[in-house]
Every structure is written in structure tokens, then in C-alpha cells.
Coordinates of C-alpha atoms in Angstrom, one line a residue:
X4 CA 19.9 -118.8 -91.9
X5 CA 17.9 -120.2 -94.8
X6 CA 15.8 -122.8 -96.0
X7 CA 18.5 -124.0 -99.1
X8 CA 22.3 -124.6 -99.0
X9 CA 24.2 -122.9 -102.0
X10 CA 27.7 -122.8 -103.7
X11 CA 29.9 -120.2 -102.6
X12 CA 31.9 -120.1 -105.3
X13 CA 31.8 -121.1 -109.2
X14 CA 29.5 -119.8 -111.8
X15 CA 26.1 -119.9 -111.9
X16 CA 24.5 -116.3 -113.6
X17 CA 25.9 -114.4 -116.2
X18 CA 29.7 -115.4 -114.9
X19 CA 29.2 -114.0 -111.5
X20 CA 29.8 -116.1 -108.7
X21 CA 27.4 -118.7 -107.3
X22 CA 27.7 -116.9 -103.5
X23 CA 25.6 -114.4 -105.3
X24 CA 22.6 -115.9 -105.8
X25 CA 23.1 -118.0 -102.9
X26 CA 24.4 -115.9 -100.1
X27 CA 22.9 -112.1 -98.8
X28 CA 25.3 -111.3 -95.6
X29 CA 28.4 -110.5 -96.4
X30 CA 31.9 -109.9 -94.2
X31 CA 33.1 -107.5 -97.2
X32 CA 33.0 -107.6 -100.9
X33 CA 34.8 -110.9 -101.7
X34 CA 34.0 -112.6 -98.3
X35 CA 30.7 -114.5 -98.7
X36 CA 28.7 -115.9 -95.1
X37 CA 27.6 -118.8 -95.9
X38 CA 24.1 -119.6 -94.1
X39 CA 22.7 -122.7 -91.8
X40 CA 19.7 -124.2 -92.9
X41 CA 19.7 -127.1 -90.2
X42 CA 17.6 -126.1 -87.1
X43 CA 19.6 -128.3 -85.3
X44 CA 23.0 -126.9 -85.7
X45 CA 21.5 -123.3 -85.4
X46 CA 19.5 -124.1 -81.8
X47 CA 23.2 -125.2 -80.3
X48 CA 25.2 -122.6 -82.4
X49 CA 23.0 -119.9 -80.1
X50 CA 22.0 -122.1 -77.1
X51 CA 24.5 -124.5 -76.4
X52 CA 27.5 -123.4 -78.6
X53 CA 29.3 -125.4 -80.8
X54 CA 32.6 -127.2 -80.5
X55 CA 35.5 -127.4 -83.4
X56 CA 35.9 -130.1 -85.0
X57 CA 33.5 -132.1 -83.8
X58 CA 31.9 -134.4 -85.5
X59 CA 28.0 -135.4 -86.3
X60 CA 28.7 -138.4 -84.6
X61 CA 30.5 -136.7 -81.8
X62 CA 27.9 -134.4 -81.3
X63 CA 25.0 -136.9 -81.2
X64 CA 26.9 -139.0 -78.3
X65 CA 27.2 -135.5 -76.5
X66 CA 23.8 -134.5 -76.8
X67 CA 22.3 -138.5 -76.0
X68 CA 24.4 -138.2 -72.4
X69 CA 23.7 -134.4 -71.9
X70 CA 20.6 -133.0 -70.1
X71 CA 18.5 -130.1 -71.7
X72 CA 20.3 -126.9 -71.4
X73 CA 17.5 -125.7 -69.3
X74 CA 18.3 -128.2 -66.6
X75 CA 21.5 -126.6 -66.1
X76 CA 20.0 -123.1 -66.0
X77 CA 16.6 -124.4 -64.0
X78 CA 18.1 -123.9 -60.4
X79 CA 19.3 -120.5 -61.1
X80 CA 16.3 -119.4 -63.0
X81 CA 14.4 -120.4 -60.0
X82 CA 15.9 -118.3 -57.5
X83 CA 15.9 -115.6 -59.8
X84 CA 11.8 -116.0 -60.4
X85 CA 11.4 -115.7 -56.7
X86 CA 13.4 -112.0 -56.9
X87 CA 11.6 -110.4 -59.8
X88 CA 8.7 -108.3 -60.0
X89 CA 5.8 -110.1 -61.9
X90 CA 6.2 -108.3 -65.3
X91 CA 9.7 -109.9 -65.3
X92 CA 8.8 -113.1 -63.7
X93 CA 6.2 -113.7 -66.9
X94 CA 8.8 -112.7 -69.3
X95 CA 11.3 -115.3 -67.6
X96 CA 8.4 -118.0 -67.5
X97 CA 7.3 -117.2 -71.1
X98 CA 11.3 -117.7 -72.4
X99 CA 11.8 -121.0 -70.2
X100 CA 8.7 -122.0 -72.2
X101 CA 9.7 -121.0 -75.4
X102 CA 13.0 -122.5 -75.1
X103 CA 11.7 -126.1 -73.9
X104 CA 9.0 -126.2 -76.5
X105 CA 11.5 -125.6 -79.5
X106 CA 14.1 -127.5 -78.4
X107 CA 11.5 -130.6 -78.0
X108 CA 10.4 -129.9 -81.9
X109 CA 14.4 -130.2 -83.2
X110 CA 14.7 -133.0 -80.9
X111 CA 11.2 -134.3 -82.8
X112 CA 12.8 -133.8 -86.1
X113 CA 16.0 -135.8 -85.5
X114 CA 14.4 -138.3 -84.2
X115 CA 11.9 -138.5 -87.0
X116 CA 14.6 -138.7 -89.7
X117 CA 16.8 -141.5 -87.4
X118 CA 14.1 -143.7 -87.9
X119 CA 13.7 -143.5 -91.8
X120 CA 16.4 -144.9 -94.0
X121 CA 15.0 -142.9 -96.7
X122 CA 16.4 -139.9 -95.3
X123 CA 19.8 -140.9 -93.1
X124 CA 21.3 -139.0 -95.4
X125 CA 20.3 -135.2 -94.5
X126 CA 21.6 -133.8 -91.7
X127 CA 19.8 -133.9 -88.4
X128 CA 17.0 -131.6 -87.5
X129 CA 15.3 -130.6 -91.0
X130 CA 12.3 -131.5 -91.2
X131 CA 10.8 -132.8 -94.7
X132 CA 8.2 -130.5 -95.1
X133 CA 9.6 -127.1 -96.5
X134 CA 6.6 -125.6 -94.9
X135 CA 7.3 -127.1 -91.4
X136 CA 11.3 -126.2 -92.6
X137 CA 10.7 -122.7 -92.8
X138 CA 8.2 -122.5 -89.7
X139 CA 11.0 -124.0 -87.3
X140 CA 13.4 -121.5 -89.1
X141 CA 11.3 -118.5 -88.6
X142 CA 10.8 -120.0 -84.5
X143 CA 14.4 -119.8 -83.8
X144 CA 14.9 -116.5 -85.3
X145 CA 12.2 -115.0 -83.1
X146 CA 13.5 -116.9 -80.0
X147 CA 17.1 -115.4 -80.9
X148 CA 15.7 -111.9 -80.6
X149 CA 13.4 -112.6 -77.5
X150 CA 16.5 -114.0 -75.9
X151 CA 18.9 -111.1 -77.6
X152 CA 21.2 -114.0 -78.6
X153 CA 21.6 -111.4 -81.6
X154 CA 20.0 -108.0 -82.7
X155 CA 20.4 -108.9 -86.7
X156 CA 19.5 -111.6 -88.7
X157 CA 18.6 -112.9 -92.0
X158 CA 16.2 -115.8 -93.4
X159 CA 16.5 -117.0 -97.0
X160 CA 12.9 -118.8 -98.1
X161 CA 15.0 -120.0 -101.2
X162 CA 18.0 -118.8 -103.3
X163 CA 18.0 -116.5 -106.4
X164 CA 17.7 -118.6 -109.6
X165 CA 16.0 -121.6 -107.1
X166 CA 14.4 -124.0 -109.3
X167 CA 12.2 -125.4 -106.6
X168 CA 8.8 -127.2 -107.0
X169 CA 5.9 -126.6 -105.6
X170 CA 4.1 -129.3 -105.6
X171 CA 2.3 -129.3 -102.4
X172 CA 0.4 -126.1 -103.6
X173 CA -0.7 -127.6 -106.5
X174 CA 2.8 -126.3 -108.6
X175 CA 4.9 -129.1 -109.8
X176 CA 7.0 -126.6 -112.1
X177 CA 10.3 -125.2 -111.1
X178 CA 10.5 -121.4 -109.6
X179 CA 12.3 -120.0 -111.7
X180 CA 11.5 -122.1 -114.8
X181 CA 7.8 -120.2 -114.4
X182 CA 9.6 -116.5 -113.5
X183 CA 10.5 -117.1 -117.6
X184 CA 6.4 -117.2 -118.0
X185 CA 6.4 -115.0 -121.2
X186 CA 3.4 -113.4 -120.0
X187 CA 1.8 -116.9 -119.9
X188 CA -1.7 -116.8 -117.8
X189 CA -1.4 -120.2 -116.6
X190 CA 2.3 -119.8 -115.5
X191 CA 1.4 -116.7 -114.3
X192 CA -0.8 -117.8 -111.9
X193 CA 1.8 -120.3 -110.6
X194 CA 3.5 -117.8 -109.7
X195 CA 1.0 -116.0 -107.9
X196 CA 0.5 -119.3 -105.9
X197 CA 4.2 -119.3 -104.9
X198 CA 4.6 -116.0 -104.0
X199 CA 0.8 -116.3 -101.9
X200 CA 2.9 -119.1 -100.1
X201 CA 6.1 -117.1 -99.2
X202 CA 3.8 -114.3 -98.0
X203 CA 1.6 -116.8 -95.5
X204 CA 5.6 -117.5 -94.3
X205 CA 6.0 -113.9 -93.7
X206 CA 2.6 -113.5 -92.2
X207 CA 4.1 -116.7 -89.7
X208 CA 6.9 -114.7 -88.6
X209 CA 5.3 -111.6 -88.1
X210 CA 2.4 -112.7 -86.4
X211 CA 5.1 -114.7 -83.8
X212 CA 7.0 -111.4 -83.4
X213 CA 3.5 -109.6 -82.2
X214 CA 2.9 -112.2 -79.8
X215 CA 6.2 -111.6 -77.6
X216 CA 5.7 -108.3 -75.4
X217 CA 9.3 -106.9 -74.5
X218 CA 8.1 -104.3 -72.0
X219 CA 5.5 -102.1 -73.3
X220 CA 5.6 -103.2 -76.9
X221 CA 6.3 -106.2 -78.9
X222 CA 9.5 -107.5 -80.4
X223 CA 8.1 -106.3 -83.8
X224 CA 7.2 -102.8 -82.6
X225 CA 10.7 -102.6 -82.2
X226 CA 11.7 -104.4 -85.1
X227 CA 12.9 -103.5 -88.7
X228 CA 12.2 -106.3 -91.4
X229 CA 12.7 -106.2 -94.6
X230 CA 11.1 -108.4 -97.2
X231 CA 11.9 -108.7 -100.6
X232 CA 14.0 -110.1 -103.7
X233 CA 16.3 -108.7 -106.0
X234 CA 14.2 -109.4 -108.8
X235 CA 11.3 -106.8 -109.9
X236 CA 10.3 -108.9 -113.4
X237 CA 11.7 -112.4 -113.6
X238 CA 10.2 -112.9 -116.9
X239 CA 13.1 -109.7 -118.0
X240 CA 15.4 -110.2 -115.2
X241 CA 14.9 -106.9 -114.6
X242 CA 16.2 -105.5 -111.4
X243 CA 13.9 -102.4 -111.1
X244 CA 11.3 -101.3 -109.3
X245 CA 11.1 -104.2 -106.4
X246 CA 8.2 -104.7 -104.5
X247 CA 10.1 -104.3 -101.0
X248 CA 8.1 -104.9 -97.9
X249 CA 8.9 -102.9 -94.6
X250 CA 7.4 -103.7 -91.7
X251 CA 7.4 -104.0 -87.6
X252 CA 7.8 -100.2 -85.8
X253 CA 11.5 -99.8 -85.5
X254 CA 10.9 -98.6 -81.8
X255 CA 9.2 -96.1 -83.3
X256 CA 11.4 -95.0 -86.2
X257 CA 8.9 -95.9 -88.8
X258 CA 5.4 -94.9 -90.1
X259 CA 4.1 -98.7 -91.6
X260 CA 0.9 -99.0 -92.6
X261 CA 1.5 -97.0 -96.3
X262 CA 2.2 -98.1 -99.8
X263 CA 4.8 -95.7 -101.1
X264 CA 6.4 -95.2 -104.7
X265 CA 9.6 -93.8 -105.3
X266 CA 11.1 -92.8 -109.0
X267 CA 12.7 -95.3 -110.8
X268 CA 16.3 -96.3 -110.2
X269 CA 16.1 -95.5 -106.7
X270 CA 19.2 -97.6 -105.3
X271 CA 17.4 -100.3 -102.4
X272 CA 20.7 -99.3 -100.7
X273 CA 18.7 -96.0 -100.1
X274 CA 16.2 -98.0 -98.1
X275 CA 19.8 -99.6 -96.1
X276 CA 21.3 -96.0 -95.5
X277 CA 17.6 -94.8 -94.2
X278 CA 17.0 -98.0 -91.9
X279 CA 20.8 -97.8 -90.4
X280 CA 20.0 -93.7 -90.0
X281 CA 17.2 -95.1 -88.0
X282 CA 19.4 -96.8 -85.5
X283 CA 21.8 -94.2 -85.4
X284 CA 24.5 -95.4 -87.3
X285 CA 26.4 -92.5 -88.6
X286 CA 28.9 -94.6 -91.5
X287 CA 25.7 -95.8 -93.4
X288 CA 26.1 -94.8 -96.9
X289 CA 27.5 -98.3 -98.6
X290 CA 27.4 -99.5 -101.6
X291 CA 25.4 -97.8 -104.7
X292 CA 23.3 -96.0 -101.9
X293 CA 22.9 -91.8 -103.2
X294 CA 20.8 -90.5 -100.2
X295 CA 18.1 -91.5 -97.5
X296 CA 14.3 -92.3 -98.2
X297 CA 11.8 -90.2 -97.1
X298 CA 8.7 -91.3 -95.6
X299 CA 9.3 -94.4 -94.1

């Protein structure tokens, strides 16, 4: 899922292919998966499910005459509240809650955007701020793991080469327009302000990640996330020596809390092998990976 669409094919960096820049999970080599950036379609897509060929109109007829998807669910999930032990019966009460809240703030968003004509042309359920965009994102991603919809996933804050402005910190410029800051203070500090802003996102996530107890620890004790960009110095495009963030407790397969250094060169593929090691995946070598990390 991310917060930006993107080509997924054509040329858009040094003759490689736009899915590059645009796209980070991948089938195989040449087979690109494109991500959903519309809260909407991602809430049904692992709540509701979707239906082929249907279309936007179609599928705002069904969900006008549908109940909530927890109506269908609420007479079962009450006899099963009334079988449970308490620890269970607060998880189940915390995931009903969870569920009805979020699907009330896409159902807020469409309904927003209906009633402007300056945006009937975006697709239903994103909302305008890219703050607010990102926040919803981050909420169904969490959801999807309290729920185990799915064990993996991936959120893009914005595409390689994105050209985005900031405006609404106080940075009117283009991203990447400032990356080229040519050791510029003033551009530099941009930059600082953007990244300060993708971090408070992070932060967001992480903090909603704490908050869910699954048993004895949270979802992010027993999380791996990865945080990062491709990018070490925009200014040279150089691809060395990225400031990679790992965090949560991998169930207790990690030691975070550390800044660690490791020579240059080191393939981030390294950090790939280590974290699929972790979860015992024996075919983890891929890619330009030479070995596993140590002390993570």
C-alpha cells in the first residue's frame, strides 16, 4: 500500500523502468505489484473482498444497500464473547472496536469528497490531507496484522524520484528538486523538515503497533519493520551507506535499542537474508545478499 500511484512501466531514471521507482514488492524480477493507495478499496480488499469486474459505481450501489460487515459477524461474535475467558473476550471487544471505528473514518472520507465537486474526480476514500492519507494508511495496516488478514506488508510514504511539495510544513519546493541541494543550507534544512515529517509518520505507526497487546506482548514486540530509502545522498545519488531503521522485537529475534555501523558496501539484502533467518526461512539468500548481519 502507499500514499502515491506510479507507472509500472516506461522510463523514468537512467532508462530503467518506472515500476522501479514506483513499486518495492515484487512477484519475481520482471513482475512488478503494483500498490493501493485508496483506503477504501484496501478496507474491502481485506474485510469485505472484492468482486471482478465491478465497477466504482457498482460498488457504491452495493455498499449504499449493504449493512456494515460487522452486522453480519455481530450475532456470532456475541455468542462467542459469552464462551471466552476475559483476556480473549477484551481482545475480541478491542477488534470489534477497531474495525467499526475505521470503517466509519473511510466511510467519512467518501462521503466528504461526494460532496465537493472539486474533487469527484479521485477515487473514493483518500482523504485530501497527505498527513490524514498516510495516518488512515498506517490504521489499516496495523488493523490487518491485529486481525492476521496478513503477516507482511509494505507502505510507501512517496515514490523514489517524488517531486512532492511540502507546503503544509512550511516547504513549497519539490522533494526531490531539494535532494539536488548542492550542499545548500537553506535547501538543506528543507530537507531536514521533510524527513522530521516522514519520521513523526513512522513514530504514528509504531506507537499504534505498541498499543495492541497480542497475548503477553504487543504486535510490535513481535514485529520486524524496516524503514528506509534506497537513497544514502540524494544530492550524488549515491546508493551507499543508508540510514536504515529496524525496529519492533521480532518475537524476540532482535536486540533494538543500538545504533550500529557496518563497512561500506554492505548489500541491504544482508539485512533481508538476516531478518528472513530470523523467521526461519531457510532459502533467504536473494538477490546481491553475501552473508547475514550480525548484531541485530
Amino acid at each position: 500500500i502507499g500514499a502515491e500511484g506510479g507507472k509500472t512501466s516506461g522510463s523514468c531514471d537512467s532508462g530503467y523502468s518506472c515500476a522501479y521507482s514506483s513499486t518495492i514488492s515484487w512477484k519475481s524480477e520482471n513482475q512488478p505489484v503494483p500498490k493501493e493507495k485508496d483506503p477504501r478499496l484496501i478496507f474491502e480488499r481485506l474485510f469485505e473482498g472484492t468482486r471482478a469486474g465491478e465497477s466504482k459505481q457498482m460498488r457504491a450501489n452495493r455498499l449504499k444497500f449493504s449493512r456494515s460487515i460487522l452486522d453480519f459477524a455481530l450475532d456470532d461474535a456475541k455468542r462467542l464473547q459469552q464462551v471466552v475467558g476475559q483476556a480473549d473476550k477484551r481482545k475480541l471487544d478491542e477488534y470489534l472496536t477497531s474495525v467499526r471505528e475505521l470503517e466509519q473514518r473511510v466511510q467519512r472520507t467518501s462521503q466528504d469528497e461526494s460532496t465537493s465537486t472539486k474533487k469527484m474526480t479521485k477515487p473514493d476514500g483518500i482523504p485530501d490531507s497527505y498527513r490524514d492519507h498516510l495516518r488512515l494508511l498506517a490504521d489499516l495496516l496495523v488493523m490487518a496484522f491485529q486481525v492476521d488478514a496478513t503477516r507482511i506488508s509494505t507502505l510507501v510514504f512517496a515514490n523514489e524520484g517524488s517531486n512532492r511539495s511540502y507546503d503544509f510544513i512550511g516547504v513549497p519546493e519539490g522533494h526531490h528538486s531539494l535532494s539536488h541541494h548542492r550542499n545548500d543550507p537553506e535547501k538543506q534544512e528543507k530537507i531536514k523538515k521533510i524527513n522530521r515529517f516522514h519520521t513523526e509518520q513512522l513514530a504514528y505507526l509504531l506507537k499504534r503497533l505498541k498499543s495492541i497487546q497480542e497475548g503477553d506482548k504487543s504486535i510490535l514486540d513481535r514485529t520486524m519493520l524496516v524503514y528506509g530509502g534506497c537513497i544514502g545522498d540524494g544530492n550524488r545519488h549515491d546508493h551507499n551507506r543508508l540510514p536504515i531503521l529496524l525496529a519492533g522485537g521480532g518475537d524476540g529475534r532482535l536486540n533494538p535499542g543500538r545504533h550500529v555501523q557496518y563497512p561500506g558496501k554492505t548489500p541491504l539484502m544482508n539485512l533481508y537474508a538476516s531478518m528472513l533467518d530470523r523467521f526461519g526461512v531457510q532459502d533467504n539468500m536473494h538477490g546481491d545478499a553475501t552473508g547475514m548481519l550480525e548484531n541485530i
